[in-house]
XYZ file of C-alpha atoms in Angstrom:
704
model
C 56.800 0.002 104.810
C 54.746 3.383 106.321
C 52.115 3.240 108.704
C 49.726 4.556 106.128
C 50.458 1.601 103.436
C 50.439 -0.943 106.153
C 46.777 0.343 107.340
C 45.818 -0.011 103.442
C 47.176 -3.552 103.139
C 45.518 -4.827 105.901
C 42.376 -2.923 106.144
C 41.638 -1.597 102.435
C 41.841 1.912 100.934
C 41.837 4.651 103.788
C 39.087 6.384 101.619
C 36.556 6.365 98.581
C 37.990 8.723 96.478
C 41.380 6.421 96.623
C 39.493 3.250 96.066
C 37.718 4.903 92.624
C 41.075 5.857 91.423
C 42.770 2.509 91.581
C 39.467 1.313 89.975
C 39.320 3.853 87.041
C 43.514 2.795 86.474
C 42.257 -0.865 85.981
C 39.345 0.084 83.850
C 41.487 2.314 81.405
C 44.417 -0.331 80.544
C 43.733 -2.271 76.910
C 44.209 -5.974 76.485
C 46.055 -7.504 73.564
C 42.867 -8.868 72.259
C 41.518 -5.403 71.744
C 44.795 -4.556 70.188
C 44.230 -7.240 67.684
C 40.997 -6.312 66.785
C 41.736 -2.563 66.141
C 44.677 -3.752 63.973
C 42.452 -6.054 61.999
C 39.852 -3.256 61.372
C 42.819 -0.959 60.211
C 43.834 -3.255 57.934
C 41.019 -4.500 56.441
C 40.098 -0.419 55.757
C 43.175 0.196 54.255
C 43.118 -2.798 51.819
C 39.579 -1.797 50.894
C 41.303 1.855 50.190
C 44.366 0.597 48.419
C 42.362 -1.946 46.075
C 40.690 1.346 44.879
C 43.612 3.026 44.037
C 44.746 0.329 40.994
C 41.813 0.552 39.619
C 41.951 4.396 39.560
C 45.726 4.116 38.004
C 44.025 1.918 35.056
C 41.188 4.123 34.361
C 43.384 7.456 34.526
C 45.901 5.278 31.840
C 42.640 4.297 29.901
C 41.555 7.535 29.828
C 44.675 8.987 28.762
C 45.887 6.422 26.038
C 42.464 7.238 24.399
C 43.461 10.805 24.296
C 46.814 10.124 22.607
C 45.059 7.759 20.192
C 41.906 10.498 19.180
C 45.061 12.785 18.837
C 47.023 10.423 16.447
C 43.499 10.098 14.321
C 42.899 13.798 14.165
C 46.500 14.331 12.938
C 45.909 11.852 10.367
C 42.683 13.268 9.319
C 44.449 16.493 8.683
C 47.171 14.861 6.858
C 44.843 13.494 4.898
C 42.806 16.674 3.846
C 45.808 18.496 2.832
C 46.326 16.252 0.205
C 42.652 15.351 -0.870
C 43.983 14.588 -4.843
C 46.293 11.730 -3.629
C 43.735 9.876 -1.975
C 43.517 6.179 -2.712
C 40.454 4.770 -4.249
C 40.063 2.420 -1.625
C 42.154 0.006 0.631
C 41.170 -3.867 0.900
C 42.244 -6.802 2.635
C 44.780 -9.099 0.479
C 46.751 -11.913 0.491
C 48.990 -13.893 -1.482
C 48.194 -17.314 -2.558
C 50.968 -20.650 -3.017
C 51.610 -18.996 -6.420
C 52.380 -15.420 -5.610
C 49.197 -14.572 -7.014
C 47.512 -11.090 -5.293
C 44.163 -12.334 -4.202
C 42.225 -9.559 -2.798
C 39.885 -10.776 -0.022
C 36.321 -8.759 -0.122
C 34.799 -11.596 2.440
C 36.742 -9.957 5.183
C 34.981 -8.025 7.844
C 37.141 -4.415 9.233
C 36.057 -5.254 12.153
C 37.529 -8.736 12.257
C 41.052 -8.379 14.115
C 42.099 -12.127 14.091
C 44.866 -12.755 12.388
C 45.038 -14.566 8.936
C 47.225 -17.137 9.804
C 46.060 -20.812 10.909
C 49.450 -21.451 12.981
C 52.021 -19.524 14.224
C 55.493 -20.950 15.367
C 57.688 -20.265 17.968
C 59.541 -17.665 16.094
C 56.456 -15.561 15.210
C 56.383 -16.771 11.833
C 52.327 -17.418 10.794
C 51.301 -20.039 8.172
C 47.859 -20.672 6.574
C 45.734 -24.091 6.453
C 47.978 -25.238 4.172
C 51.027 -24.951 5.521
C 51.958 -21.604 3.129
C 53.943 -19.078 4.721
C 52.323 -15.885 5.529
C 55.095 -14.069 7.633
C 55.347 -12.589 10.736
C 51.836 -12.512 12.961
C 52.235 -9.223 13.628
C 52.028 -8.363 9.462
C 48.534 -10.006 9.343
C 46.855 -9.252 12.586
C 44.569 -6.483 13.746
C 45.157 -3.169 11.550
C 47.797 -5.144 8.986
C 44.647 -7.311 7.354
C 43.445 -4.297 5.461
C 46.881 -2.996 4.144
C 46.461 -3.062 0.219
C 46.335 0.607 -1.198
C 44.682 0.663 -4.529
C 44.777 3.936 -6.699
C 46.262 6.285 -4.494
C 47.762 9.044 -6.677
C 47.512 12.231 -8.785
C 48.473 14.605 -11.513
C 51.940 14.166 -12.171
C 53.760 16.210 -9.855
C 55.707 19.469 -10.894
C 59.282 18.352 -11.643
C 62.809 19.436 -8.931
C 65.971 18.032 -8.302
C 66.432 15.373 -5.472
C 69.909 14.499 -6.278
C 72.746 15.250 -8.397
C 72.574 15.063 -12.423
C 69.610 15.221 -14.637
C 69.132 11.851 -14.207
C 67.773 12.599 -10.575
C 65.328 16.016 -12.009
C 61.057 14.862 -12.004
C 57.918 14.978 -10.298
C 58.334 13.214 -7.081
C 55.676 11.599 -5.608
C 55.954 10.212 -1.784
C 53.393 7.619 -0.861
C 50.798 8.395 2.021
C 51.253 5.385 3.791
C 54.711 4.087 3.544
C 57.073 2.364 4.080
C 55.414 -0.046 1.579
C 56.168 -4.283 1.136
C 58.023 -4.064 -1.766
C 58.167 -7.433 -3.506
C 59.695 -7.577 -7.342
C 58.316 -9.210 -10.119
C 59.019 -13.181 -10.705
C 59.125 -15.113 -14.283
C 55.512 -15.920 -12.885
C 54.483 -12.671 -11.067
C 54.549 -8.925 -11.859
C 55.837 -7.013 -8.638
C 53.397 -5.899 -6.150
C 53.799 -2.141 -6.717
C 52.496 -0.965 -9.825
C 52.022 2.670 -11.745
C 49.168 3.521 -14.126
C 47.222 6.320 -15.619
C 44.131 7.665 -16.418
C 41.096 5.202 -17.252
C 40.695 4.937 -20.764
C 37.246 5.573 -22.282
C 35.406 1.822 -23.254
C 33.668 1.915 -26.697
C 31.316 -1.175 -27.846
C 31.967 -2.483 -31.043
C 35.094 -2.677 -33.679
C 35.949 0.814 -35.136
C 35.664 1.365 -38.774
C 37.716 2.356 -41.219
C 36.960 5.915 -41.039
C 36.055 5.915 -37.452
C 38.072 8.501 -35.451
C 39.645 7.665 -32.306
C 41.910 9.001 -29.958
C 44.962 7.882 -27.971
C 42.625 7.120 -24.501
C 40.028 4.867 -25.977
C 40.051 1.314 -26.402
C 37.525 -1.058 -28.186
C 35.206 -4.250 -26.937
C 34.494 -6.981 -29.279
C 32.454 -9.886 -29.061
C 31.269 -8.376 -25.278
C 28.109 -11.239 -24.646
C 30.290 -14.200 -24.951
C 33.524 -15.818 -23.560
C 35.443 -14.713 -26.855
C 35.708 -10.997 -25.517
C 38.509 -9.191 -26.256
C 39.721 -5.594 -26.672
C 41.667 -3.552 -29.203
C 44.406 -0.962 -27.347
C 45.894 1.740 -28.750
C 49.633 1.017 -30.021
C 50.754 4.126 -30.815
C 52.246 4.892 -34.333
C 54.071 2.600 -36.808
C 58.346 3.514 -36.218
C 60.754 3.167 -33.633
C 59.639 6.012 -31.245
C 60.745 4.951 -27.926
C 56.731 4.572 -26.320
C 56.559 1.808 -29.380
C 55.636 -0.884 -27.248
C 53.088 -0.057 -24.178
C 51.806 -2.069 -21.405
C 48.331 -1.621 -20.202
C 46.416 -2.662 -16.826
C 43.354 -4.615 -17.110
C 41.222 -5.510 -14.377
C 37.632 -7.041 -14.575
C 35.410 -9.168 -12.930
C 34.298 -12.606 -14.448
C 32.539 -15.702 -14.373
C 34.752 -18.755 -15.419
C 34.660 -22.136 -15.466
C 37.645 -23.682 -13.449
C 38.608 -27.437 -14.253
C 35.352 -29.197 -14.187
C 33.481 -27.208 -11.890
C 30.889 -25.368 -11.694
C 30.760 -21.201 -13.136
C 32.118 -18.949 -10.594
C 32.774 -15.478 -10.224
C 36.135 -14.060 -9.851
C 37.770 -10.645 -9.792
C 41.254 -9.863 -11.894
C 42.994 -6.992 -10.556
C 46.381 -7.594 -10.618
C 47.235 -9.514 -13.950
C 50.736 -9.780 -15.494
C 50.647 -6.635 -18.060
C 49.271 -6.414 -21.721
C 52.405 -5.817 -23.879
C 51.357 -4.085 -27.264
C 53.629 -2.804 -29.801
C 53.228 -2.413 -33.670
C 54.157 -5.724 -34.837
C 50.366 -6.411 -35.513
C 48.874 -3.384 -35.562
C 45.040 -3.004 -37.422
C 44.938 -2.074 -41.191
C 42.828 1.350 -40.716
C 46.404 3.321 -41.729
C 44.825 5.783 -38.569
C 46.871 7.071 -36.323
C 46.488 5.853 -33.162
C 46.497 1.917 -34.660
C 45.050 -0.519 -32.456
C 46.075 -4.392 -31.502
C 43.730 -6.592 -30.432
C 44.156 -8.760 -27.315
C 41.779 -11.484 -26.206
C 41.003 -11.745 -22.496
C 41.223 -15.507 -22.287
C 44.684 -15.290 -23.504
C 44.956 -12.680 -20.313
C 43.678 -15.091 -18.221
C 45.963 -17.891 -19.572
C 49.262 -15.976 -18.942
C 48.236 -15.566 -15.535
C 47.267 -18.964 -14.834
C 50.055 -20.925 -13.255
C 47.977 -23.499 -11.347
C 47.929 -26.105 -13.842
C 43.961 -26.140 -13.327
C 42.213 -25.089 -16.793
C 40.202 -21.957 -16.518
C 37.781 -20.936 -19.000
C 36.195 -17.513 -19.417
C 32.382 -17.752 -19.491
C 30.988 -14.039 -19.133
C 32.493 -10.716 -18.390
C 30.669 -8.153 -16.382
C 31.473 -5.065 -18.252
C 31.023 -2.493 -15.956
C 33.850 -4.099 -13.922
C 36.165 -3.638 -17.548
C 39.269 -1.048 -17.122
C 41.961 -0.315 -18.787
C 44.961 1.902 -18.022
C 48.232 2.520 -19.123
C 51.013 1.529 -17.359
C 53.835 3.660 -16.387
C 57.330 1.805 -17.291
C 60.183 1.772 -14.302
C 63.666 2.563 -15.636
C 66.602 2.161 -13.810
C 67.360 5.231 -11.226
C 71.010 5.844 -11.490
C 72.484 7.766 -14.658
C 69.224 6.501 -16.800
C 67.405 9.713 -18.563
C 64.273 9.896 -18.768
C 62.579 10.139 -22.621
C 62.090 13.082 -24.034
C 59.009 11.922 -25.889
C 57.292 9.232 -23.500
C 55.822 10.794 -20.257
C 54.922 7.040 -18.953
C 57.730 6.634 -17.246
C 59.207 6.725 -13.482
C 61.907 5.834 -11.121
C 61.516 4.091 -8.033
C 63.968 5.883 -5.966
C 63.208 4.177 -2.850
C 61.355 0.858 -3.083
C 60.895 0.602 0.883
C 59.765 4.280 1.521
C 57.654 4.501 -1.673
C 59.682 7.341 -3.312
C 58.877 7.937 -6.964
C 60.085 10.252 -9.513
C 57.979 10.681 -12.539
C 59.136 11.952 -16.258
C 59.284 15.531 -15.867
C 57.434 15.985 -19.066
C 54.070 14.729 -17.394
C 53.356 17.290 -15.405
C 52.674 19.244 -18.736
C 50.825 16.289 -20.554
C 47.073 16.298 -20.993
C 44.444 13.711 -21.606
C 41.759 14.602 -24.580
C 38.693 13.370 -24.569
C 35.688 13.299 -26.806
C 32.701 15.911 -25.404
C 34.955 16.665 -22.191
C 37.376 19.191 -21.468
C 41.224 18.082 -21.495
C 42.580 16.362 -17.915
C 45.848 16.564 -16.555
C 48.216 13.344 -16.668
C 47.183 11.347 -13.498
C 49.874 8.423 -11.798
C 48.200 6.033 -9.753
C 49.961 3.524 -7.560
C 48.987 0.262 -5.935
C 50.850 -0.731 -3.248
C 50.940 -2.729 -0.026
C 51.376 -0.647 3.321
C 54.583 -2.489 5.229
C 53.292 -2.234 8.383
C 50.373 0.415 9.829
C 52.162 0.399 13.343
C 55.017 2.536 11.593
C 53.407 5.807 12.923
C 53.682 9.060 10.776
C 54.426 12.657 12.344
C 54.611 15.008 9.549
C 56.194 18.699 10.737
C 58.098 21.727 10.138
C 61.452 22.049 11.934
C 61.244 24.973 14.132
C 64.321 27.379 13.830
C 67.061 26.504 16.032
C 68.255 28.095 19.893
C 71.104 28.007 21.466
C 70.740 25.856 24.949
C 73.043 27.776 26.736
C 75.339 30.358 27.006
C 78.673 29.420 24.493
C 81.820 29.286 26.530
C 85.540 28.055 25.486
C 85.073 24.737 26.562
C 81.179 24.483 26.083
C 80.788 26.582 22.781
C 77.230 25.311 22.094
C 75.545 24.544 18.805
C 71.745 25.387 17.538
C 69.192 23.158 18.963
C 65.678 22.362 17.472
C 63.037 19.977 19.348
C 60.047 18.092 18.030
C 57.415 16.417 20.472
C 55.926 12.964 18.874
C 52.584 12.710 19.702
C 53.564 9.159 21.846
C 56.222 9.367 24.662
C 56.843 5.583 25.088
C 58.852 4.283 21.723
C 59.863 0.758 20.873
C 63.434 0.145 22.510
C 65.445 -2.989 20.141
C 66.328 -5.705 22.464
C 63.610 -4.780 24.955
C 60.880 -7.753 25.039
C 57.699 -7.194 22.516
C 54.167 -8.325 22.946
C 55.043 -11.854 22.316
C 58.235 -11.932 24.248
C 60.410 -12.030 22.055
C 62.976 -9.187 21.090
C 61.679 -5.847 19.937
C 63.670 -5.281 16.253
C 64.608 -2.025 14.710
C 62.331 -0.886 11.946
C 62.721 -3.248 8.967
C 64.181 -2.280 5.598
C 64.948 1.561 6.910
C 67.362 0.995 9.959
C 68.488 -2.335 9.156
C 69.461 -3.221 5.198
C 66.538 -4.322 3.221
C 66.195 -8.168 2.475
C 65.368 -7.628 -1.317
C 69.106 -7.315 -3.295
C 69.415 -4.235 -4.676
C 66.803 -1.880 -3.166
C 67.863 0.927 -1.310
C 69.638 1.233 1.872
C 69.066 3.952 4.138
C 70.426 2.415 7.365
C 74.027 4.315 6.935
C 71.653 7.228 7.694
C 70.829 5.976 11.565
C 73.018 6.041 14.974
C 75.215 3.497 16.110
C 72.250 1.653 17.637
C 68.808 1.380 15.633
C 66.320 3.733 17.511
C 62.932 2.717 16.034
C 62.843 6.488 14.508
C 63.820 7.823 11.169
C 63.377 11.279 9.620
C 62.128 11.784 6.174
C 62.866 14.589 4.183
C 59.604 15.787 2.626
C 61.361 17.830 -0.231
C 63.621 15.160 -1.700
C 62.546 11.772 0.070
C 65.839 11.326 1.542
C 66.531 10.650 5.224
C 68.465 12.828 7.461
C 71.518 11.429 8.966
C 71.595 10.674 12.994
C 74.818 11.074 13.309
C 77.669 13.041 10.899
C 78.924 10.299 8.649
C 82.400 12.019 8.770
C 82.199 11.982 12.457
C 80.431 9.050 13.693
C 80.989 10.841 17.613
C 78.805 13.791 16.653
C 75.270 13.176 17.375
C 72.795 14.982 14.928
C 69.139 13.513 15.807
C 68.417 11.861 19.022
C 64.860 10.591 20.242
C 64.041 10.764 24.364
C 62.524 6.889 24.392
C 60.496 8.031 27.414
C 59.081 11.624 26.714
C 59.406 11.153 22.766
C 61.533 14.554 22.492
C 63.354 14.594 18.893
C 66.304 16.859 19.438
C 68.110 17.885 16.221
C 71.523 19.551 16.431
C 73.347 21.806 14.034
C 76.347 19.828 12.313
C 78.516 22.998 11.214
C 78.744 25.069 14.508
C 77.528 27.902 12.936
C 74.931 29.888 14.147
C 74.426 32.643 11.001
C 73.008 29.975 8.917
C 70.589 28.394 10.841
C 70.616 24.342 11.981
C 72.462 22.424 9.269
C 71.673 18.255 8.841
C 72.955 15.904 6.729
C 70.747 14.318 4.146
C 71.249 10.954 2.487
C 69.395 12.150 -1.007
C 68.111 9.445 -3.000
C 71.126 8.726 -5.096
C 73.176 7.512 -2.433
C 74.987 10.795 -1.861
C 74.867 13.101 1.465
C 74.920 16.924 1.663
C 74.386 19.324 4.303
C 71.159 21.262 4.025
C 69.566 23.922 6.280
C 66.573 22.611 8.174
C 64.948 25.371 9.600
C 61.492 25.363 8.866
C 61.827 22.624 5.929
C 58.936 19.999 6.098
C 59.861 16.062 7.389
C 58.010 12.896 8.391
C 59.034 11.262 11.615
C 58.127 7.372 11.242
C 58.407 5.814 14.552
C 57.053 2.402 17.024
C 55.611 2.864 20.000
C 54.732 0.642 22.968
C 51.360 -1.069 23.480
C 51.255 -2.004 19.446
C 49.990 1.312 18.599
C 49.053 1.944 14.780
C 47.098 4.813 12.782
C 44.951 2.824 10.089
C 42.971 4.382 6.940
C 40.078 2.632 6.130
C 38.255 3.625 2.827
C 35.219 2.316 0.873
C 35.407 2.363 -2.861
C 35.632 5.675 -4.641
C 33.190 4.556 -7.060
C 30.979 0.867 -6.938
C 29.220 -0.702 -9.780
C 26.265 -3.242 -9.852
C 26.246 -6.338 -9.734
C 23.653 -8.882 -10.777
C 24.290 -11.146 -8.396
C 24.939 -11.270 -4.270
C 27.123 -14.388 -4.549
C 30.931 -13.233 -4.137
C 30.387 -9.472 -4.328
C 33.900 -7.845 -5.347
C 35.509 -4.879 -3.477
C 33.777 -1.597 -5.242
C 30.426 -3.879 -5.928
C 26.916 -3.440 -4.849
C 23.745 -5.762 -5.545
C 20.246 -4.421 -5.093
C 17.926 -6.759 -2.894
C 15.674 -8.265 -5.472
C 17.676 -8.575 -8.815
C 17.423 -12.103 -8.269
C 14.165 -13.258 -7.298
C 13.912 -13.847 -3.345
C 17.239 -13.087 -2.848
C 17.905 -10.197 -0.465
C 15.348 -7.447 0.646
C 13.954 -5.498 -2.108
C 14.454 -2.441 -0.117
C 18.138 -3.180 0.836
C 21.545 -2.241 -1.257
C 24.139 -5.009 -0.367
C 28.106 -4.605 -0.501
C 30.898 -6.840 0.404
C 32.137 -7.837 3.938
C 34.888 -5.360 3.832
C 32.202 -2.608 3.553
C 30.698 -3.174 6.945
C 31.042 0.536 8.716
C 31.965 2.307 5.904
C 29.586 5.216 4.683
C 28.218 5.775 1.249
C 26.838 8.476 -0.874
C 23.979 7.306 -3.667
C 23.758 9.802 -6.267
C 19.852 8.160 -7.546
C 18.148 5.669 -6.480
C 14.068 4.904 -7.877
C 11.785 3.050 -5.393
C 8.533 2.204 -4.694
C 6.527 3.199 -1.220
C 3.461 2.113 0.615
C 0.027 4.030 -0.476
C 0.835 5.196 -4.116
C 1.742 3.837 -7.487
C 4.576 6.239 -8.486
C 8.122 6.045 -8.788
C 10.462 7.855 -6.194
C 13.583 9.349 -6.178
C 16.229 9.571 -3.370
C 19.223 12.339 -4.653
C 22.791 12.175 -3.161
C 21.799 10.462 -0.192
C 24.239 9.208 2.469
C 23.996 5.800 4.214
C 25.964 3.997 6.814
C 26.791 0.421 5.344
C 26.012 -2.042 8.291
C 25.067 -5.630 8.962
C 21.138 -5.817 9.905
C 20.111 -8.818 12.137
C 17.884 -10.956 10.889
C 18.615 -10.469 7.102
C 18.931 -14.025 5.291
C 21.812 -12.664 3.352
C 24.105 -11.954 6.242
C 25.492 -9.347 3.993
C 26.142 -5.550 5.070
C 23.771 -3.275 3.383
C 21.968 0.158 3.292
C 17.877 0.308 4.011
C 15.883 2.416 2.352
C 13.200 2.490 5.054
C 16.255 4.431 6.869
C 15.361 7.453 4.997
C 11.269 6.681 3.877
C 10.166 4.285 6.060
C 7.263 3.564 3.789
C 9.946 2.334 0.986
C 9.059 -0.732 -0.326
C 11.123 -1.844 -3.174
C 14.001 -0.548 -5.538
C 11.911 0.377 -8.940
C 13.582 -0.553 -12.286
C 10.804 1.130 -13.827
C 12.857 3.882 -15.215
C 15.602 1.651 -15.958
C 17.937 3.429 -13.127
C 17.514 1.507 -9.933
C 20.656 2.803 -7.925
C 23.523 4.343 -9.819
C 26.465 7.080 -8.880
C 27.514 5.145 -5.604
C 30.653 6.285 -4.009
C 32.326 6.063 -1.194
C 31.360 9.370 1.087
C 34.315 9.285 3.779
C 37.367 8.284 5.036
C 37.916 6.642 8.326
C 41.162 6.883 10.666
C 41.259 4.145 13.269
C 43.542 3.644 16.130
C 44.233 0.343 17.663
C 46.718 -0.156 20.620
C 46.927 -3.187 22.744
C 48.438 -2.993 26.678
C 48.713 -6.857 27.258
C 51.318 -9.011 26.390
C 52.037 -12.818 25.934
C 54.823 -15.258 25.593
C 54.991 -17.893 22.639
C 56.284 -21.368 23.166
C 57.325 -23.834 20.724
C 53.957 -25.454 20.513
C 51.600 -23.980 17.795
C 48.378 -24.884 18.980
C 49.239 -22.999 22.263
C 50.442 -20.155 20.287
C 46.985 -19.504 18.429
C 45.051 -19.822 21.788
C 47.479 -17.278 23.210
C 47.425 -15.264 20.452
C 43.452 -14.998 20.075
C 43.162 -14.388 24.088
C 45.677 -11.618 23.665
C 43.686 -10.099 20.512
C 40.813 -9.977 22.869
C 42.483 -6.800 24.541
C 42.681 -4.308 21.402
C 41.526 -1.005 22.189
C 40.453 1.168 19.235
C 38.985 4.694 18.686
C 38.043 5.983 15.139
C 37.752 9.398 13.325
C 35.709 9.557 10.712
C 35.582 12.502 8.198
C 33.911 13.249 4.588
C 35.946 12.935 1.853
C 35.544 11.512 -1.732
C 38.086 11.020 -4.294
C 37.060 12.534 -7.432
C 35.771 10.404 -10.143
C 38.518 8.540 -12.441
C 36.280 7.780 -15.060
C 35.044 9.747 -17.953
């Protein structure tokens, strides 16, 4: 020990500076408690910052999904605008009863996305309150509640060849909203797809002996009681191919069911009325006609066992059209004289071929210009979650430099609007494995219907490419060399890659096409119009909502059918007299009122509104609790619709078409317990997101 250290130990520091240095060293030290406090403060701050990121990510994801949904809606609107003549008359909510009869549910609000099922089992199968099977819950929930298409169609298309041989030459129509849910006819119910032509002209009274008539008129007798009958054109005497005709008859009527009260019922999908020349009228004129009782028609369609007695028919709703008759597609020639024939080339995609002479057929009406023969179709959309993307294939390019070991082939690519596609086998929204697109990627359940599953690759990828020129399906692998991939889709990015099949870059991209007749052929794909059908994650669906193209007036507000309206005050004290009411299924739709006459405060004159647009909506406090349009939205002084000039309101039409995109980013798991499943399903349904794009688009009049 040095002398200085000894002195410091026993006598303290030798100087004041040294004392200060030692004190400062003790003061600068950090205790364990202080370190822990600092760590806690930092953790609290970091956790606060971390909590911001998930919400930010969720907001970014929500905005991205909304942008994708809006793009899907815009694309679909443009597709509808490109084919305004094929726009359907309306799209309605419908289901099938215990006897297989189609019931249109006009009381269903399109904003109600809840399931039609009352119970769902562990296998995703839903039943109604009576235990009647309704099918997979996904097909009776959300957008799929409204999937019955009424009257989609246009003039019979120009003929073309869509297969080999003359049997596959005709006017091709591919339904806009396919794939379709096809159910063939049974002994008691017609097929759920029906094809029919222009409306026949209605004439009240029996035609006299010398009365001139046309092939597009029908006559109504006893219109004011339950004995109402219609006389339908039967053609001429003799053996021509079109001797036996079939007619579509639809109407709303007041009926007695058993011993109960008189109720209003809508009949739109009845067994066809078959008319032949066995018992024509005795006028000797052409065309001859045959009378048919509407009560007889109801009896033919009544399989419930409870008698139904016709009390009164609403003549405003009575419509008659001639059916197109289906004929076998395989090697069966079309008639040379009967234009009312068609072939259902693909019952699942909705591909229809019409008799080629139909394009040159016209309907002549007294006092009107000739109009071309129109073909209209009623059918069920299979699943709005099967998305559409119509595009033209780009010219192929070589992805790299050809070499002896890597010759390279022409390749074209297309980006789908949604990148995240479903993968078969992974868990779906209900915890069950995702399946391939039904009826397209797997053999269809209905025997004898078209099977296009051979066009898919080794594994179903929830993607199908349809040729819009022929209605065929492009093969994803070479059917003669299953190792050669022709079409692939990246499930994460949504990029579709199309490869040349023949390796010859001089003739563009060549692909293999499965034609409607079941044969395959190689076709050039450059600039070819195609439709991609695919399914995306998060249950994306693109749904079309459309009000009726034309509305008829109802004398009562009770049980308004689709395509009907009720003027408030028609029945005393029922409804506000300045409002026009519509069925619940029209809530949120836009309509145009051709003319309405009304009264207003301050004068005694009858006023007119012409070609005015309105939004149909539910208005709080209205005792009827039905969606309506309100004249005070245009004229605040309007007090009541006036019938002094015998008009009231007329010329009401659906004014727009709405495209709604739904998606749901959440999931749940089905259990063996039905009530638990319904609770989970209802909770899951609260997470639906939606965006709607609406455009002014009307279908032309179908009545002359």
